[in-house]
Structures are given as C-alpha cells and as structure tokens.
Amino acid sequence: MTAPIVHTLAELRQMTRGWQRAGETIGVVPTMGALHDGHLSLVARAKEMSDRVIVTIFVNPKQFNNPEDLANYPRTEHEDARKLERFAVDAIYVPDGPQMYPDGFATTVSVDGLTNVLCGAHRAGHFDGVATVVTKLFTQTSADLAFFGEKDFQQLQVVRRLARDLDLGVEVVGCPTIREIDGLAMSSRNLLLSDKARSRAAALNDVMEEMAEALGQGKDIADLLPEAKGRLAAAGFGDIDYLEMRTKDTLRLIDRATEPARLFAAAYMAGVRLIDNIDVPVAD
Ligand code: AMP
C-alpha cells in the first residue's frame, strides 16, 4: 500500500487530529531519506509500538556545518517511498525548507553539556540544528512515541534530554544499530564510498570490536589507542575526529570500563565522515 506523501503541516494536522480524536497513538520516525535497512528497522519498531506511524523525510540544512556535505547528501525520494510500501505506514511527511523554516524563523533549541563533546565538538552548530528540527517534528506530528537509532548515540541522548526538559510528552525509543555483513554500520553516507573505500571501511568496526573486548577485560584505553589508530591508517582511514570511551548516560570521558560505557569513533574514509559506536562490557 502506498502511504500518502504529505508536504504541508496543514494536511498533516488534518490527519493527526482525526487519529487523536479516535484515541490512537502516533509514532514518528524522523529521517533524512536515502532509506536503508537501519531506517526500516526503526519503522518496523514504530509499527509494533504505535497505532499510527509517520515517517518524516527532511534533509535539514541547519544540522550541516559544511555546505558541500549538504549538497552531496544523497536524495532518493521515489526509492524511499517504494521501500516504505511494505510497512503500510500512515503518512510520509516531506516538508520543504520554507515549511520548516519560514521567513523570519528565529528560534533555536540548544541542549547544553551533552553536545560539547564527540560530534558536537567537531561539527559546530550540528546539534542545535538537530534539536531544533526534532522539536519541530515532534510538535508538528503530535508524536506520542519517536524512534531513533543507536547508530547516532549522542543524538539519541540529546533527543531524550530535550524531550524531557521541554515536557514534550514524547517517549523516545532507542533502536539497535543495523550493520552490513562485514560489520560496517549502515549509513546513507556509505552510498558516497567507492567500492574499494566501502570494503576498507569495515576496518572501523573490526578495530572497535577488538578494543571493546580488551576494554571489557579492564585495559586502559590509552594502551590500546596507538595500535588501533595504526590499523585504521593502514586500512586507509585519514583523519580520526575521535576514538573515545564515554559513559552511556552522561557521555563523560573514561579510560577504563568501570561503569556502563560505549566506545565512539568518527573517522574519514576517502573524504567521507563515518561514525560508529558500540557497547563496552563493564570490566570486573
Ligand atoms: P538519518 O537519516 O541518518 O538522519 O537517520 C535517521 C534515523 O535512522 C536516526 O535515528 C538514525 O540514528 C537512524 N539510523 C541511521 N542508520 C542506522 C543504522 N545503521 N541502524 C539503526 N538506525 C539507524
């Protein structure tokens, strides 16, 4: 079944008001399109947990700190609608730029603390852009539930915080990272890699898995970093923005896995910035 593609807030509200009057819960899956199985796993979860499901597709200019990255971001709307067919979602909301940011738009939602590290430290303004658009999408869709991937773990924590701080009444559901067979986390950006770069990119997850195992055995990350970075360089990775272990809830930097933690990485393969994060078992 082809879901209705809705471009305006007025049309969307007409639908959501009817659902709310009928006492139905609304689940929203915010995306920037170029859908892959990672996104679709969120849609599947949303279908299980909500009466009505809205998938949003909006390549949000405010969260790109680099104009070239925004221009190159893959856009595959027809394919996206086709991939969503089998899920029978209730609406695909595809607002245009002026619908989200009309002339004179002057409000920014900014989450403190959690956004000063990791991607926030390397992508100026990125999380303000994310927090602002997510807040708008939550209010526009009248969401009761919202589904986000652990692939973007920092984003998930930022969204949880803003939903709580602003009393948005949205339950934020985190969903596990879906990977390619060789372990590479699925990402719309993988489409930008050549075949050669794509196959080399799997080294990121390999290296991280080995590090997480050693960290879980109580090793200090400082002792693991030289070899890990050497292996990434040998695989063809260029700049590494970060390769760090942080606590799960507050994203505080730690050297040893003495509390629930994740290992985070962002590194460039052939000019494409790839990110990943995985769970680290607590060391005895
Ligand atoms: P994006 O279109 O990249 O903004 O992603 C939209 C949503 O899909 C975000 O909540 C992401 O965390 C999630 N997502 C992206 N890639 C994956 C993946 N490989 N596994 C699970 N969720 C993902």
PDB file of N, CA and C in Angstrom, residues 196-245:
ATOM      1  N   LYS A 196      36.032   0.256  -3.483  1.00  0.00           N
ATOM      2  CA  LYS A 196      37.273  -0.020  -2.739  1.00  0.00           C
ATOM      3  C   LYS A 196      37.189   0.594  -1.331  1.00  0.00           C
ATOM      4  N   ALA A 197      36.780   1.863  -1.279  1.00  0.00           N
ATOM      5  CA  ALA A 197      36.680   2.545   0.021  1.00  0.00           C
ATOM      6  C   ALA A 197      35.635   1.855   0.891  1.00  0.00           C
ATOM      7  N   ARG A 198      34.539   1.410   0.268  1.00  0.00           N
ATOM      8  CA  ARG A 198      33.474   0.731   1.004  1.00  0.00           C
ATOM      9  C   ARG A 198      34.002  -0.527   1.678  1.00  0.00           C
ATOM     10  N   SER A 199      34.817  -1.313   0.947  1.00  0.00           N
ATOM     11  CA  SER A 199      35.291  -2.561   1.555  1.00  0.00           C
ATOM     12  C   SER A 199      36.324  -2.267   2.645  1.00  0.00           C
ATOM     13  N   ARG A 200      37.111  -1.210   2.472  1.00  0.00           N
ATOM     14  CA  ARG A 200      38.097  -0.866   3.505  1.00  0.00           C
ATOM     15  C   ARG A 200      37.443  -0.311   4.768  1.00  0.00           C
ATOM     16  N   ALA A 201      36.264   0.279   4.602  1.00  0.00           N
ATOM     17  CA  ALA A 201      35.597   0.954   5.727  1.00  0.00           C
ATOM     18  C   ALA A 201      35.220  -0.015   6.847  1.00  0.00           C
ATOM     19  N   ALA A 202      35.100  -1.308   6.522  1.00  0.00           N
ATOM     20  CA  ALA A 202      34.718  -2.300   7.535  1.00  0.00           C
ATOM     21  C   ALA A 202      35.745  -2.382   8.661  1.00  0.00           C
ATOM     22  N   ALA A 203      36.972  -1.913   8.399  1.00  0.00           N
ATOM     23  CA  ALA A 203      38.021  -1.963   9.434  1.00  0.00           C
ATOM     24  C   ALA A 203      37.604  -1.179  10.679  1.00  0.00           C
ATOM     25  N   LEU A 204      36.780  -0.153  10.502  1.00  0.00           N
ATOM     26  CA  LEU A 204      36.399   0.671  11.656  1.00  0.00           C
ATOM     27  C   LEU A 204      35.713  -0.187  12.718  1.00  0.00           C
ATOM     28  N   ASN A 205      34.716  -0.957  12.301  1.00  0.00           N
ATOM     29  CA  ASN A 205      34.010  -1.789  13.273  1.00  0.00           C
ATOM     30  C   ASN A 205      34.906  -2.913  13.802  1.00  0.00           C
ATOM     31  N   ASP A 206      35.744  -3.496  12.922  1.00  0.00           N
ATOM     32  CA  ASP A 206      36.651  -4.562  13.382  1.00  0.00           C
ATOM     33  C   ASP A 206      37.530  -4.054  14.518  1.00  0.00           C
ATOM     34  N   VAL A 207      38.147  -2.897  14.292  1.00  0.00           N
ATOM     35  CA  VAL A 207      39.066  -2.337  15.288  1.00  0.00           C
ATOM     36  C   VAL A 207      38.302  -2.018  16.577  1.00  0.00           C
ATOM     37  N   MET A 208      37.119  -1.448  16.426  1.00  0.00           N
ATOM     38  CA  MET A 208      36.337  -1.083  17.618  1.00  0.00           C
ATOM     39  C   MET A 208      35.912  -2.314  18.412  1.00  0.00           C
ATOM     40  N   GLU A 209      35.514  -3.382  17.719  1.00  0.00           N
ATOM     41  CA  GLU A 209      35.097  -4.606  18.422  1.00  0.00           C
ATOM     42  C   GLU A 209      36.257  -5.156  19.261  1.00  0.00           C
ATOM     43  N   GLU A 210      37.460  -5.167  18.664  1.00  0.00           N
ATOM     44  CA  GLU A 210      38.616  -5.674  19.426  1.00  0.00           C
ATOM     45  C   GLU A 210      38.928  -4.782  20.610  1.00  0.00           C
ATOM     46  N   MET A 211      38.826  -3.472  20.397  1.00  0.00           N
ATOM     47  CA  MET A 211      39.073  -2.549  21.521  1.00  0.00           C
ATOM     48  C   MET A 211      38.056  -2.773  22.635  1.00  0.00           C
ATOM     49  N   ALA A 212      36.780  -2.920  22.267  1.00  0.00           N
ATOM     50  CA  ALA A 212      35.725  -3.077  23.281  1.00  0.00           C
ATOM     51  C   ALA A 212      35.965  -4.341  24.104  1.00  0.00           C
ATOM     52  N   GLU A 213      36.447  -5.388  23.434  1.00  0.00           N
ATOM     53  CA  GLU A 213      36.714  -6.630  24.164  1.00  0.00           C
ATOM     54  C   GLU A 213      37.836  -6.410  25.182  1.00  0.00           C
ATOM     55  N   ALA A 214      38.917  -5.753  24.744  1.00  0.00           N
ATOM     56  CA  ALA A 214      40.050  -5.500  25.646  1.00  0.00           C
ATOM     57  C   ALA A 214      39.638  -4.554  26.778  1.00  0.00           C
ATOM     58  N   LEU A 215      38.823  -3.571  26.458  1.00  0.00           N
ATOM     59  CA  LEU A 215      38.346  -2.630  27.498  1.00  0.00           C
ATOM     60  C   LEU A 215      37.490  -3.366  28.519  1.00  0.00           C
ATOM     61  N   GLY A 216      36.692  -4.308  28.046  1.00  0.00           N
ATOM     62  CA  GLY A 216      35.847  -5.103  28.928  1.00  0.00           C
ATOM     63  C   GLY A 216      36.671  -6.001  29.849  1.00  0.00           C
ATOM     64  N   GLN A 217      37.926  -6.251  29.436  1.00  0.00           N
ATOM     65  CA  GLN A 217      38.822  -7.040  30.300  1.00  0.00           C
ATOM     66  C   GLN A 217      39.601  -6.137  31.255  1.00  0.00           C
ATOM     67  N   GLY A 218      39.274  -4.846  31.254  1.00  0.00           N
ATOM     68  CA  GLY A 218      39.879  -3.938  32.236  1.00  0.00           C
ATOM     69  C   GLY A 218      41.063  -3.136  31.716  1.00  0.00           C
ATOM     70  N   LYS A 219      41.380  -3.255  30.417  1.00  0.00           N
ATOM     71  CA  LYS A 219      42.528  -2.499  29.867  1.00  0.00           C
ATOM     72  C   LYS A 219      42.235  -0.994  29.866  1.00  0.00           C
ATOM     73  N   ASP A 220      43.312  -0.212  29.936  1.00  0.00           N
ATOM     74  CA  ASP A 220      43.207   1.249  29.840  1.00  0.00           C
ATOM     75  C   ASP A 220      43.224   1.615  28.363  1.00  0.00           C
ATOM     76  N   ILE A 221      42.324   2.494  27.948  1.00  0.00           N
ATOM     77  CA  ILE A 221      42.213   2.803  26.519  1.00  0.00           C
ATOM     78  C   ILE A 221      43.514   3.417  25.977  1.00  0.00           C
ATOM     79  N   ALA A 222      44.245   4.121  26.821  1.00  0.00           N
ATOM     80  CA  ALA A 222      45.491   4.756  26.348  1.00  0.00           C
ATOM     81  C   ALA A 222      46.463   3.700  25.818  1.00  0.00           C
ATOM     82  N   ASP A 223      46.406   2.497  26.395  1.00  0.00           N
ATOM     83  CA  ASP A 223      47.320   1.431  25.958  1.00  0.00           C
ATOM     84  C   ASP A 223      46.868   0.792  24.639  1.00  0.00           C
ATOM     85  N   LEU A 224      45.629   1.035  24.266  1.00  0.00           N
ATOM     86  CA  LEU A 224      45.095   0.392  23.050  1.00  0.00           C
ATOM     87  C   LEU A 224      45.131   1.329  21.840  1.00  0.00           C
ATOM     88  N   LEU A 225      45.157   2.629  22.119  1.00  0.00           N
ATOM     89  CA  LEU A 225      44.966   3.592  21.024  1.00  0.00           C
ATOM     90  C   LEU A 225      46.051   3.570  19.945  1.00  0.00           C
ATOM     91  N   PRO A 226      47.340   3.475  20.312  1.00  0.00           N
ATOM     92  CA  PRO A 226      48.354   3.536  19.242  1.00  0.00           C
ATOM     93  C   PRO A 226      48.147   2.445  18.190  1.00  0.00           C
ATOM     94  N   GLU A 227      47.926   1.203  18.645  1.00  0.00           N
ATOM     95  CA  GLU A 227      47.752   0.118  17.681  1.00  0.00           C
ATOM     96  C   GLU A 227      46.454   0.295  16.886  1.00  0.00           C
ATOM     97  N   ALA A 228      45.386   0.695  17.582  1.00  0.00           N
ATOM     98  CA  ALA A 228      44.086   0.863  16.908  1.00  0.00           C
ATOM     99  C   ALA A 228      44.183   1.928  15.818  1.00  0.00           C
ATOM    100  N   LYS A 229      44.794   3.043  16.131  1.00  0.00           N
ATOM    101  CA  LYS A 229      44.903   4.123  15.143  1.00  0.00           C
ATOM    102  C   LYS A 229      45.801   3.696  13.989  1.00  0.00           C
ATOM    103  N   GLY A 230      46.854   2.933  14.299  1.00  0.00           N
ATOM    104  CA  GLY A 230      47.745   2.412  13.248  1.00  0.00           C
ATOM    105  C   GLY A 230      46.982   1.500  12.297  1.00  0.00           C
ATOM    106  N   ARG A 231      46.115   0.670  12.854  1.00  0.00           N
ATOM    107  CA  ARG A 231      45.343  -0.246  11.998  1.00  0.00           C
ATOM    108  C   ARG A 231      44.353   0.512  11.119  1.00  0.00           C
ATOM    109  N   LEU A 232      43.759   1.556  11.672  1.00  0.00           N
ATOM    110  CA  LEU A 232      42.817   2.356  10.862  1.00  0.00           C
ATOM    111  C   LEU A 232      43.568   3.055   9.725  1.00  0.00           C
ATOM    112  N   ALA A 233      44.746   3.583  10.042  1.00  0.00           N
ATOM    113  CA  ALA A 233      45.536   4.252   8.998  1.00  0.00           C
ATOM    114  C   ALA A 233      45.924   3.246   7.922  1.00  0.00           C
ATOM    115  N   ALA A 234      46.310   2.050   8.345  1.00  0.00           N
ATOM    116  CA  ALA A 234      46.730   1.021   7.381  1.00  0.00           C
ATOM    117  C   ALA A 234      45.561   0.621   6.475  1.00  0.00           C
ATOM    118  N   ALA A 235      44.344   0.684   7.023  1.00  0.00           N
ATOM    119  CA  ALA A 235      43.163   0.324   6.220  1.00  0.00           C
ATOM    120  C   ALA A 235      42.758   1.446   5.274  1.00  0.00           C
ATOM    121  N   GLY A 236      43.370   2.608   5.421  1.00  0.00           N
ATOM    122  CA  GLY A 236      43.057   3.706   4.501  1.00  0.00           C
ATOM    123  C   GLY A 236      42.266   4.844   5.110  1.00  0.00           C
ATOM    124  N   PHE A 237      42.023   4.788   6.432  1.00  0.00           N
ATOM    125  CA  PHE A 237      41.332   5.918   7.073  1.00  0.00           C
ATOM    126  C   PHE A 237      42.279   7.106   7.162  1.00  0.00           C
ATOM    127  N   GLY A 238      41.736   8.293   6.956  1.00  0.00           N
ATOM    128  CA  GLY A 238      42.517   9.525   7.087  1.00  0.00           C
ATOM    129  C   GLY A 238      42.343  10.077   8.488  1.00  0.00           C
ATOM    130  N   ASP A 239      41.853  11.311   8.583  1.00  0.00           N
ATOM    131  CA  ASP A 239      41.699  11.937   9.901  1.00  0.00           C
ATOM    132  C   ASP A 239      40.728  11.152  10.776  1.00  0.00           C
ATOM    133  N   ILE A 240      41.105  11.065  12.052  1.00  0.00           N
ATOM    134  CA  ILE A 240      40.188  10.484  13.040  1.00  0.00           C
ATOM    135  C   ILE A 240      39.728  11.642  13.921  1.00  0.00           C
ATOM    136  N   ASP A 241      38.440  11.957  13.891  1.00  0.00           N
ATOM    137  CA  ASP A 241      37.943  13.059  14.737  1.00  0.00           C
ATOM    138  C   ASP A 241      37.991  12.652  16.200  1.00  0.00           C
ATOM    139  N   TYR A 242      37.569  11.419  16.468  1.00  0.00           N
ATOM    140  CA  TYR A 242      37.673  10.926  17.848  1.00  0.00           C
ATOM    141  C   TYR A 242      37.595   9.407  17.856  1.00  0.00           C
ATOM    142  N   LEU A 243      38.227   8.824  18.874  1.00  0.00           N
ATOM    143  CA  LEU A 243      38.128   7.392  19.164  1.00  0.00           C
ATOM    144  C   LEU A 243      38.218   7.335  20.680  1.00  0.00           C
ATOM    145  N   GLU A 244      37.065   7.283  21.344  1.00  0.00           N
ATOM    146  CA  GLU A 244      37.000   7.526  22.786  1.00  0.00           C
ATOM    147  C   GLU A 244      35.972   6.624  23.442  1.00  0.00           C
ATOM    148  N   MET A 245      36.222   6.353  24.747  1.00  0.00           N
ATOM    149  CA  MET A 245      35.205   5.649  25.530  1.00  0.00           C
ATOM    150  C   MET A 245      34.523   6.671  26.450  1.00  0.00           C
TER     151      MET A 245
END
